[in-house]
């Protein structure tokens, strides 16, 4: 039942490694994995892991945006950026392997510890796809923003930042909507569109380079 949840991000990371064919991604992958292990261990031993029941969408959203989006995305990448002695370009380009490795451990941990009785289809199928799409799109936009910054294209930078913000926030919105029993059909449709856009973006970039 949990196979898709447990294998989607690791398989995506392996596919990425074959695509870039760069041994230098080993360091960010290792850093992401080790950080996830430490974070999960700290949460397991020092925090209460049962899913809390809140009264409103805003409370549930705040829970997810902090624990499953803001802290991993910004804190993990910021710590790596500060510790690593690599160039800024290397750090930007390796956002995906760093965070994909982190979420490969952290996301299953969050799902498993939050489910006391049984797992929902949303948690084991749609949720990992949404979080993978988040990482892919943010990675694309970070690389584009870095190039735009070097070329002083202010409009492109603003657009990339807006897309990054939208993609960083939506997974928590989706989780919160599902938690309050919002229409699953709408959540599914929006989730599919959200997840398909990075794929479309990827092929569009390839087409424009030809």
PDB file of C-alpha atoms in Angstrom:
ATOM      1  CA  UNK A   1       0.000   0.000   0.000  1.00  0.00           C
ATOM      2  CA  UNK A   2       2.808   2.390   0.848  1.00  0.00           C
ATOM      3  CA  UNK A   3       5.016   1.367  -2.073  1.00  0.00           C
ATOM      4  CA  UNK A   4       4.181   4.384  -4.257  1.00  0.00           C
ATOM      5  CA  UNK A   5       4.736   6.822  -1.387  1.00  0.00           C
ATOM      6  CA  UNK A   6       8.053   5.209  -0.469  1.00  0.00           C
ATOM      7  CA  UNK A   7       9.459   4.897  -3.982  1.00  0.00           C
ATOM      8  CA  UNK A   8       8.255   7.931  -5.982  1.00  0.00           C
ATOM      9  CA  UNK A   9      10.848  10.443  -4.748  1.00  0.00           C
ATOM     10  CA  UNK A  10      13.782   7.978  -4.650  1.00  0.00           C
ATOM     11  CA  UNK A  11      12.965   6.839  -8.212  1.00  0.00           C
ATOM     12  CA  UNK A  12      12.689  10.465  -9.328  1.00  0.00           C
ATOM     13  CA  UNK A  13      16.057  11.164  -7.755  1.00  0.00           C
ATOM     14  CA  UNK A  14      17.621   8.191  -9.551  1.00  0.00           C
ATOM     15  CA  UNK A  15      16.102   9.349 -12.852  1.00  0.00           C
ATOM     16  CA  UNK A  16      17.501  12.825 -12.231  1.00  0.00           C
ATOM     17  CA  UNK A  17      20.967  11.372 -11.560  1.00  0.00           C
ATOM     18  CA  UNK A  18      20.896   9.467 -14.857  1.00  0.00           C
ATOM     19  CA  UNK A  19      19.717  12.609 -16.651  1.00  0.00           C
ATOM     20  CA  UNK A  20      22.402  14.996 -15.358  1.00  0.00           C
ATOM     21  CA  UNK A  21      25.180  12.380 -15.133  1.00  0.00           C
ATOM     22  CA  UNK A  22      27.120  14.406 -12.590  1.00  0.00           C
ATOM     23  CA  UNK A  23      28.804  12.705  -9.626  1.00  0.00           C
ATOM     24  CA  UNK A  24      28.856  16.017  -7.760  1.00  0.00           C
ATOM     25  CA  UNK A  25      25.173  15.557  -6.835  1.00  0.00           C
ATOM     26  CA  UNK A  26      26.258  12.871  -4.360  1.00  0.00           C
ATOM     27  CA  UNK A  27      27.068  15.530  -1.738  1.00  0.00           C
ATOM     28  CA  UNK A  28      23.672  17.333  -1.775  1.00  0.00           C
ATOM     29  CA  UNK A  29      21.860  13.969  -1.910  1.00  0.00           C
ATOM     30  CA  UNK A  30      23.805  12.719   1.108  1.00  0.00           C
ATOM     31  CA  UNK A  31      23.238  16.025   2.926  1.00  0.00           C
ATOM     32  CA  UNK A  32      19.495  15.832   2.237  1.00  0.00           C
ATOM     33  CA  UNK A  33      19.219  12.241   3.427  1.00  0.00           C
ATOM     34  CA  UNK A  34      21.212  12.811   6.611  1.00  0.00           C
ATOM     35  CA  UNK A  35      19.290  15.982   7.423  1.00  0.00           C
ATOM     36  CA  UNK A  36      16.009  14.108   7.012  1.00  0.00           C
ATOM     37  CA  UNK A  37      17.177  11.308   9.286  1.00  0.00           C
ATOM     38  CA  UNK A  38      18.182  13.784  11.993  1.00  0.00           C
ATOM     39  CA  UNK A  39      14.941  15.783  11.690  1.00  0.00           C
ATOM     40  CA  UNK A  40      12.765  12.661  11.776  1.00  0.00           C
ATOM     41  CA  UNK A  41      14.676  11.296  14.762  1.00  0.00           C
ATOM     42  CA  UNK A  42      14.248  14.590  16.632  1.00  0.00           C
ATOM     43  CA  UNK A  43      10.528  14.695  15.834  1.00  0.00           C
ATOM     44  CA  UNK A  44      10.087  11.061  16.890  1.00  0.00           C
ATOM     45  CA  UNK A  45      11.872  11.380  20.226  1.00  0.00           C
ATOM     46  CA  UNK A  46      11.052  14.942  21.240  1.00  0.00           C
ATOM     47  CA  UNK A  47       7.660  15.863  19.766  1.00  0.00           C
ATOM     48  CA  UNK A  48       4.093  14.601  19.840  1.00  0.00           C
ATOM     49  CA  UNK A  49       3.488  13.058  16.414  1.00  0.00           C
ATOM     50  CA  UNK A  50      -0.240  12.265  16.428  1.00  0.00           C
ATOM     51  CA  UNK A  51      -2.142  14.400  13.945  1.00  0.00           C
ATOM     52  CA  UNK A  52      -3.814  17.269  15.722  1.00  0.00           C
ATOM     53  CA  UNK A  53      -7.447  18.127  15.067  1.00  0.00           C
ATOM     54  CA  UNK A  54      -7.988  21.826  14.428  1.00  0.00           C
ATOM     55  CA  UNK A  55     -11.179  23.805  14.080  1.00  0.00           C
ATOM     56  CA  UNK A  56     -10.487  25.761  10.914  1.00  0.00           C
ATOM     57  CA  UNK A  57      -8.767  25.685   7.549  1.00  0.00           C
ATOM     58  CA  UNK A  58      -6.314  28.396   8.628  1.00  0.00           C
ATOM     59  CA  UNK A  59      -5.107  26.376  11.625  1.00  0.00           C
ATOM     60  CA  UNK A  60      -4.607  23.216   9.563  1.00  0.00           C
ATOM     61  CA  UNK A  61      -2.923  25.188   6.794  1.00  0.00           C
ATOM     62  CA  UNK A  62      -0.543  26.790   9.306  1.00  0.00           C
ATOM     63  CA  UNK A  63       0.381  23.333  10.612  1.00  0.00           C
ATOM     64  CA  UNK A  64       1.215  21.969   7.156  1.00  0.00           C
ATOM     65  CA  UNK A  65       2.922  25.065   5.778  1.00  0.00           C
ATOM     66  CA  UNK A  66       5.320  25.177   8.727  1.00  0.00           C
ATOM     67  CA  UNK A  67       6.073  21.477   9.240  1.00  0.00           C
ATOM     68  CA  UNK A  68       5.948  20.129   5.705  1.00  0.00           C
ATOM     69  CA  UNK A  69       6.777  23.097   3.481  1.00  0.00           C
ATOM     70  CA  UNK A  70       8.439  26.141   5.070  1.00  0.00           C
ATOM     71  CA  UNK A  71      10.944  24.375   7.334  1.00  0.00           C
ATOM     72  CA  UNK A  72      12.136  21.788   4.797  1.00  0.00           C
ATOM     73  CA  UNK A  73      12.217  24.114   1.791  1.00  0.00           C
ATOM     74  CA  UNK A  74      13.780  27.187   3.329  1.00  0.00           C
ATOM     75  CA  UNK A  75      15.613  25.990   6.421  1.00  0.00           C
ATOM     76  CA  UNK A  76      17.210  22.883   4.892  1.00  0.00           C
ATOM     77  CA  UNK A  77      18.282  24.680   1.718  1.00  0.00           C
ATOM     78  CA  UNK A  78      19.498  27.706   3.709  1.00  0.00           C
ATOM     79  CA  UNK A  79      21.598  25.565   6.060  1.00  0.00           C
ATOM     80  CA  UNK A  80      23.141  23.723   3.114  1.00  0.00           C
ATOM     81  CA  UNK A  81      23.828  27.004   1.325  1.00  0.00           C
ATOM     82  CA  UNK A  82      25.597  28.395   4.382  1.00  0.00           C
ATOM     83  CA  UNK A  83      27.648  25.279   5.122  1.00  0.00           C
ATOM     84  CA  UNK A  84      28.578  24.300   1.575  1.00  0.00           C
ATOM     85  CA  UNK A  85      31.603  25.969   0.014  1.00  0.00           C
ATOM     86  CA  UNK A  86      30.374  25.361  -3.519  1.00  0.00           C
ATOM     87  CA  UNK A  87      29.505  28.168  -5.902  1.00  0.00           C
ATOM     88  CA  UNK A  88      26.106  29.843  -5.835  1.00  0.00           C
ATOM     89  CA  UNK A  89      25.321  28.337  -9.242  1.00  0.00           C
ATOM     90  CA  UNK A  90      26.073  24.820  -7.975  1.00  0.00           C
ATOM     91  CA  UNK A  91      23.845  25.322  -4.934  1.00  0.00           C
ATOM     92  CA  UNK A  92      20.968  26.581  -7.060  1.00  0.00           C
ATOM     93  CA  UNK A  93      21.248  23.752  -9.577  1.00  0.00           C
ATOM     94  CA  UNK A  94      21.373  21.158  -6.819  1.00  0.00           C
ATOM     95  CA  UNK A  95      18.258  22.330  -5.005  1.00  0.00           C
ATOM     96  CA  UNK A  96      16.309  19.388  -6.422  1.00  0.00           C
ATOM     97  CA  UNK A  97      18.660  16.545  -5.387  1.00  0.00           C
ATOM     98  CA  UNK A  98      19.074  18.100  -1.941  1.00  0.00           C
ATOM     99  CA  UNK A  99      15.365  18.504  -1.227  1.00  0.00           C
ATOM    100  CA  UNK A 100      14.243  15.385  -3.111  1.00  0.00           C
ATOM    101  CA  UNK A 101      16.581  13.325  -0.935  1.00  0.00           C
ATOM    102  CA  UNK A 102      15.228  15.060   2.154  1.00  0.00           C
ATOM    103  CA  UNK A 103      11.578  14.534   1.243  1.00  0.00           C
ATOM    104  CA  UNK A 104      12.243  10.921   0.218  1.00  0.00           C
ATOM    105  CA  UNK A 105      12.615  10.225   3.937  1.00  0.00           C
ATOM    106  CA  UNK A 106      10.671  13.071   5.527  1.00  0.00           C
ATOM    107  CA  UNK A 107       7.403  12.874   3.565  1.00  0.00           C
ATOM    108  CA  UNK A 108       6.775   9.152   4.236  1.00  0.00           C
ATOM    109  CA  UNK A 109       7.603   9.795   7.878  1.00  0.00           C
ATOM    110  CA  UNK A 110       5.013  12.578   8.068  1.00  0.00           C
ATOM    111  CA  UNK A 111       2.330  10.438   6.411  1.00  0.00           C
ATOM    112  CA  UNK A 112       3.010   7.312   8.462  1.00  0.00           C
ATOM    113  CA  UNK A 113       3.181   9.054  11.840  1.00  0.00           C
ATOM    114  CA  UNK A 114       0.020  11.075  11.116  1.00  0.00           C
ATOM    115  CA  UNK A 115      -2.081   7.984  10.308  1.00  0.00           C
ATOM    116  CA  UNK A 116      -3.228   6.039  13.335  1.00  0.00           C
ATOM    117  CA  UNK A 117      -5.516   3.498  11.685  1.00  0.00           C
ATOM    118  CA  UNK A 118      -5.321   3.359   7.888  1.00  0.00           C
ATOM    119  CA  UNK A 119      -3.913   5.330   4.974  1.00  0.00           C
ATOM    120  CA  UNK A 120      -5.980   7.403   2.580  1.00  0.00           C
ATOM    121  CA  UNK A 121      -5.474   7.342  -1.197  1.00  0.00           C
ATOM    122  CA  UNK A 122      -4.682  11.048  -1.049  1.00  0.00           C
ATOM    123  CA  UNK A 123      -1.778  10.513   1.349  1.00  0.00           C
ATOM    124  CA  UNK A 124      -0.135   7.629  -0.468  1.00  0.00           C
ATOM    125  CA  UNK A 125      -0.765   8.645  -4.087  1.00  0.00           C
ATOM    126  CA  UNK A 126      -1.704  12.280  -4.737  1.00  0.00           C
ATOM    127  CA  UNK A 127       0.302  13.888  -1.943  1.00  0.00           C
ATOM    128  CA  UNK A 128       3.735  12.549  -3.005  1.00  0.00           C
ATOM    129  CA  UNK A 129       3.027  13.560  -6.616  1.00  0.00           C
ATOM    130  CA  UNK A 130       2.139  17.094  -5.509  1.00  0.00           C
ATOM    131  CA  UNK A 131       5.263  17.433  -3.383  1.00  0.00           C
ATOM    132  CA  UNK A 132       7.435  16.108  -6.208  1.00  0.00           C
ATOM    133  CA  UNK A 133       5.864  18.651  -8.579  1.00  0.00           C
ATOM    134  CA  UNK A 134       6.602  21.366  -6.022  1.00  0.00           C
ATOM    135  CA  UNK A 135      10.291  20.459  -5.913  1.00  0.00           C
ATOM    136  CA  UNK A 136      10.602  20.182  -9.691  1.00  0.00           C
ATOM    137  CA  UNK A 137       8.937  23.515 -10.451  1.00  0.00           C
ATOM    138  CA  UNK A 138      10.786  25.403  -7.713  1.00  0.00           C
ATOM    139  CA  UNK A 139      14.051  23.952  -8.984  1.00  0.00           C
ATOM    140  CA  UNK A 140      13.289  25.101 -12.538  1.00  0.00           C
ATOM    141  CA  UNK A 141      12.354  28.577 -11.356  1.00  0.00           C
ATOM    142  CA  UNK A 142      15.409  28.932  -9.134  1.00  0.00           C
ATOM    143  CA  UNK A 143      17.688  28.101 -12.052  1.00  0.00           C
ATOM    144  CA  UNK A 144      15.808  30.503 -14.321  1.00  0.00           C
ATOM    145  CA  UNK A 145      15.869  33.243 -11.668  1.00  0.00           C
ATOM    146  CA  UNK A 146      19.606  32.779 -11.203  1.00  0.00           C
ATOM    147  CA  UNK A 147      20.184  33.151 -14.951  1.00  0.00           C
ATOM    148  CA  UNK A 148      17.828  36.134 -15.083  1.00  0.00           C
ATOM    149  CA  UNK A 149      19.720  37.735 -12.208  1.00  0.00           C
ATOM    150  CA  UNK A 150      23.000  37.423 -14.101  1.00  0.00           C
ATOM    151  CA  UNK A 151      21.373  38.947 -17.179  1.00  0.00           C
ATOM    152  CA  UNK A 152      19.535  41.606 -15.120  1.00  0.00           C
ATOM    153  CA  UNK A 153      16.072  40.572 -16.320  1.00  0.00           C
ATOM    154  CA  UNK A 154      13.954  41.961 -13.497  1.00  0.00           C
ATOM    155  CA  UNK A 155      10.573  40.920 -14.911  1.00  0.00           C
ATOM    156  CA  UNK A 156      11.699  37.298 -15.282  1.00  0.00           C
ATOM    157  CA  UNK A 157      12.985  37.288 -11.709  1.00  0.00           C
ATOM    158  CA  UNK A 158       9.656  38.588 -10.385  1.00  0.00           C
ATOM    159  CA  UNK A 159       7.702  35.974 -12.360  1.00  0.00           C
ATOM    160  CA  UNK A 160       9.973  33.176 -11.121  1.00  0.00           C
ATOM    161  CA  UNK A 161       9.598  34.322  -7.510  1.00  0.00           C
ATOM    162  CA  UNK A 162       5.811  34.413  -7.838  1.00  0.00           C
ATOM    163  CA  UNK A 163       5.739  30.888  -9.253  1.00  0.00           C
ATOM    164  CA  UNK A 164       8.058  29.676  -6.487  1.00  0.00           C
ATOM    165  CA  UNK A 165       5.738  31.160  -3.850  1.00  0.00           C
ATOM    166  CA  UNK A 166       2.648  29.577  -5.430  1.00  0.00           C
ATOM    167  CA  UNK A 167       4.280  26.176  -5.702  1.00  0.00           C
ATOM    168  CA  UNK A 168       5.681  26.347  -2.182  1.00  0.00           C
ATOM    169  CA  UNK A 169       2.301  27.217  -0.677  1.00  0.00           C
ATOM    170  CA  UNK A 170      -0.128  25.017  -2.622  1.00  0.00           C
ATOM    171  CA  UNK A 171       0.815  21.596  -1.126  1.00  0.00           C
ATOM    172  CA  UNK A 172      -0.149  22.896   2.332  1.00  0.00           C
ATOM    173  CA  UNK A 173      -3.408  24.277   0.894  1.00  0.00           C
ATOM    174  CA  UNK A 174      -4.163  20.906  -0.681  1.00  0.00           C
ATOM    175  CA  UNK A 175      -3.391  19.050   2.562  1.00  0.00           C
ATOM    176  CA  UNK A 176      -5.564  21.425   4.561  1.00  0.00           C
ATOM    177  CA  UNK A 177      -8.486  21.195   2.122  1.00  0.00           C
ATOM    178  CA  UNK A 178      -8.333  17.425   2.272  1.00  0.00           C
ATOM    179  CA  UNK A 179      -8.190  17.496   6.071  1.00  0.00           C
ATOM    180  CA  UNK A 180     -11.429  19.501   6.263  1.00  0.00           C
ATOM    181  CA  UNK A 181     -13.156  17.092   3.837  1.00  0.00           C
ATOM    182  CA  UNK A 182     -13.331  19.500   0.930  1.00  0.00           C
ATOM    183  CA  UNK A 183     -14.452  18.051  -2.419  1.00  0.00           C
ATOM    184  CA  UNK A 184     -11.898  15.385  -3.334  1.00  0.00           C
ATOM    185  CA  UNK A 185     -12.773  15.728  -7.029  1.00  0.00           C
ATOM    186  CA  UNK A 186     -11.699  19.379  -7.008  1.00  0.00           C
ATOM    187  CA  UNK A 187      -8.561  18.602  -4.990  1.00  0.00           C
ATOM    188  CA  UNK A 188      -7.699  15.845  -7.465  1.00  0.00           C
ATOM    189  CA  UNK A 189      -8.282  17.984 -10.571  1.00  0.00           C
ATOM    190  CA  UNK A 190      -6.290  20.937  -9.229  1.00  0.00           C
ATOM    191  CA  UNK A 191      -3.574  18.546  -8.033  1.00  0.00           C
ATOM    192  CA  UNK A 192      -3.281  16.981 -11.491  1.00  0.00           C
ATOM    193  CA  UNK A 193      -3.032  20.406 -13.154  1.00  0.00           C
ATOM    194  CA  UNK A 194      -0.513  21.568 -10.532  1.00  0.00           C
ATOM    195  CA  UNK A 195       1.596  18.434 -11.098  1.00  0.00           C
ATOM    196  CA  UNK A 196       1.352  18.541 -14.887  1.00  0.00           C
ATOM    197  CA  UNK A 197       2.610  22.111 -15.259  1.00  0.00           C
ATOM    198  CA  UNK A 198       6.259  21.302 -14.342  1.00  0.00           C
ATOM    199  CA  UNK A 199       6.235  18.538 -16.976  1.00  0.00           C
ATOM    200  CA  UNK A 200       4.831  20.958 -19.547  1.00  0.00           C
ATOM    201  CA  UNK A 201       7.390  23.554 -18.479  1.00  0.00           C
ATOM    202  CA  UNK A 202      10.218  21.030 -18.936  1.00  0.00           C
ATOM    203  CA  UNK A 203       9.215  20.066 -22.475  1.00  0.00           C
ATOM    204  CA  UNK A 204       8.593  23.701 -23.362  1.00  0.00           C
ATOM    205  CA  UNK A 205      12.132  24.600 -22.286  1.00  0.00           C
ATOM    206  CA  UNK A 206      13.527  21.771 -24.422  1.00  0.00           C
ATOM    207  CA  UNK A 207      11.440  22.902 -27.415  1.00  0.00           C
ATOM    208  CA  UNK A 208      12.569  26.531 -27.085  1.00  0.00           C
ATOM    209  CA  UNK A 209      16.232  25.525 -26.936  1.00  0.00           C
ATOM    210  CA  UNK A 210      15.987  23.790 -30.327  1.00  0.00           C
TER     211      UNK A 210
END
